[in-house]
Amino acid sequence: MSYKAEYIWIDGTEPTALLRSKTKILADGAEPPVWGFDGSSTNQAQGHKSDLVLRPVLTCPDPIRGGDHVLVLCEVEEVSGDPHKSNTRAQLRPVAEQFAEQDSWFGIEQEYTFFKGSRPLGFPEGGFPAPQGHYYCGVGAEAVFGREIVELHLDRCLAAGLKVSGINAEVMPGQWEFQIGPAGPLEVGDHLWIARWLLYRTAEEFGVEATLDAKPARGDWNGAGAHTNFSTKAMREGYDAIITACEALGDGDKPMEHVRHYGADIESRLTGAHETAPWNRYTYGVSDRGASVRIPWQVEVDKKGYIEDRRPNANVDPYVVARLLVDTCCTALEKAGQV
Ligand code: ADP
Ligand code: MN
Ligand code: MN
Ligand code: MN
């Protein structure tokens, strides 16, 4: 019997890349080979030189088609074999390798919002729902919208073997979160991109759009983030390393360097309201949901653990966040002799 391989890749759309996928039929027992696509239709090439290469980097069971069918996450390459400039995974690889012995772990909290037509799911036509306050982790038809999609997505993530660690309803109606991790720098991005693809694909079956827009509803409604929890071996063993990492993220140009790459439209989400710190002022603190970086209370009690960078947008590229956090924090930890 032949089987279906769904090749998934990240395109070149700016400012926020989109996911693309197409199906290849493979003979029983055959490994998914290198494949190609038309880069001129994905904002990755010009029409006169349009061929680009899909190089498989992670294959997992396809929880939608079932059977022997698979999902195949790919990196995009030029025909020369060089990584395409949109290939941020290739840019992360050398940084992850350089600091591999520090054993970085990530847990990313992916928030997202369902839309039905032009309105967030749960927003009545031509009006607004009751103000925020009872939707977060809520229960009941008045508070929760789209749970059947969320449950199906979770089951599919688990069946695909993704390191999903939980889900919850968020502060705005129609807004939800799932978490991926703890996982290594490449792994967390790989699993998150596949989980995003499964989310869009699952919502599609319900005629609902899932969006990672950072500020999907203007006004007094929470934005959507991708809080990134981060630790190294030294941080999991002692508090000095936790503080070194927090300080390194605030050093010199680092706050701007990070925020610039933390997702499109970040200024409209990191306003200082709605559990955020202003995008242009770096702070860190224990239990502080109004800080850029939070040290969870349990971490202060235990004097070891991880930090939460609350700045990344929902629409961030996890390969980019991982590269910046590993580079900034692991360099500082190495300098401080805390490895
Ligand atoms: P919050 O309390 O901010 O809502 P969540 O429970 O949603 O936090 O997410 C926390 C994430 O951090 C989870 O994905 C979890 O697996 C991850 N995590 C836990 N410990 C570590 C660690 N030592 N290093 C990195 N990530 C971690
Ligand atoms: Mn969370
Ligand atoms: Mn959240
Ligand atoms: Mn969080």
mmCIF file with all atom_site columns, N, CA, C and O and ligand atoms in Angstrom, residues 109 227 294 308 310, ligand 4:
data_model
loop_
_atom_site.group_PDB
_atom_site.id
_atom_site.type_symbol
_atom_site.label_atom_id
_atom_site.label_alt_id
_atom_site.label_comp_id
_atom_site.label_asym_id
_atom_site.label_entity_id
_atom_site.label_seq_id
_atom_site.pdbx_PDB_ins_code
_atom_site.Cartn_x
_atom_site.Cartn_y
_atom_site.Cartn_z
_atom_site.occupancy
_atom_site.B_iso_or_equiv
_atom_site.pdbx_formal_charge
_atom_site.auth_seq_id
_atom_site.auth_comp_id
_atom_site.auth_asym_id
_atom_site.auth_atom_id
_atom_site.pdbx_PDB_model_num
ATOM   1  N  N  . GLU A 1 109 ? 4.063  29.206 25.206 1.00 0.00 ? 109 GLU A N  1
ATOM   2  C  CA . GLU A 1 109 ? 2.613  29.284 25.421 1.00 0.00 ? 109 GLU A CA 1
ATOM   3  C  C  . GLU A 1 109 ? 2.000  29.976 24.208 1.00 0.00 ? 109 GLU A C  1
ATOM   4  O  O  . GLU A 1 109 ? 2.061  31.182 24.094 1.00 0.00 ? 109 GLU A O  1
ATOM   5  N  N  . HIS A 1 227 ? 4.282  33.710 25.306 1.00 0.00 ? 227 HIS A N  1
ATOM   6  C  CA . HIS A 1 227 ? 5.229  33.708 26.421 1.00 0.00 ? 227 HIS A CA 1
ATOM   7  C  C  . HIS A 1 227 ? 6.211  32.561 26.228 1.00 0.00 ? 227 HIS A C  1
ATOM   8  O  O  . HIS A 1 227 ? 5.803  31.425 25.962 1.00 0.00 ? 227 HIS A O  1
ATOM   9  N  N  . ARG A 1 294 ? 9.306  37.521 33.619 1.00 0.00 ? 294 ARG A N  1
ATOM   10 C  CA . ARG A 1 294 ? 8.811  37.135 34.939 1.00 0.00 ? 294 ARG A CA 1
ATOM   11 C  C  . ARG A 1 294 ? 9.619  35.963 35.471 1.00 0.00 ? 294 ARG A C  1
ATOM   12 O  O  . ARG A 1 294 ? 9.894  35.002 34.749 1.00 0.00 ? 294 ARG A O  1
ATOM   13 N  N  . GLU A 1 308 ? 10.386 33.464 32.376 1.00 0.00 ? 308 GLU A N  1
ATOM   14 C  CA . GLU A 1 308 ? 9.358  33.592 31.347 1.00 0.00 ? 308 GLU A CA 1
ATOM   15 C  C  . GLU A 1 308 ? 9.522  34.923 30.628 1.00 0.00 ? 308 GLU A C  1
ATOM   16 O  O  . GLU A 1 308 ? 9.304  35.981 31.233 1.00 0.00 ? 308 GLU A O  1
ATOM   17 N  N  . ARG A 1 310 ? 7.862  37.347 28.534 1.00 0.00 ? 310 ARG A N  1
ATOM   18 C  CA . ARG A 1 310 ? 6.441  37.570 28.226 1.00 0.00 ? 310 ARG A CA 1
ATOM   19 C  C  . ARG A 1 310 ? 6.238  38.399 26.971 1.00 0.00 ? 310 ARG A C  1
ATOM   20 O  O  . ARG A 1 310 ? 5.105  38.666 26.573 1.00 0.00 ? 310 ARG A O  1
HETATM 21 MN MN . MN  B 2 .   ? 2.630  32.826 30.742 1.00 0.00 ? 4   MN  B MN 1
#
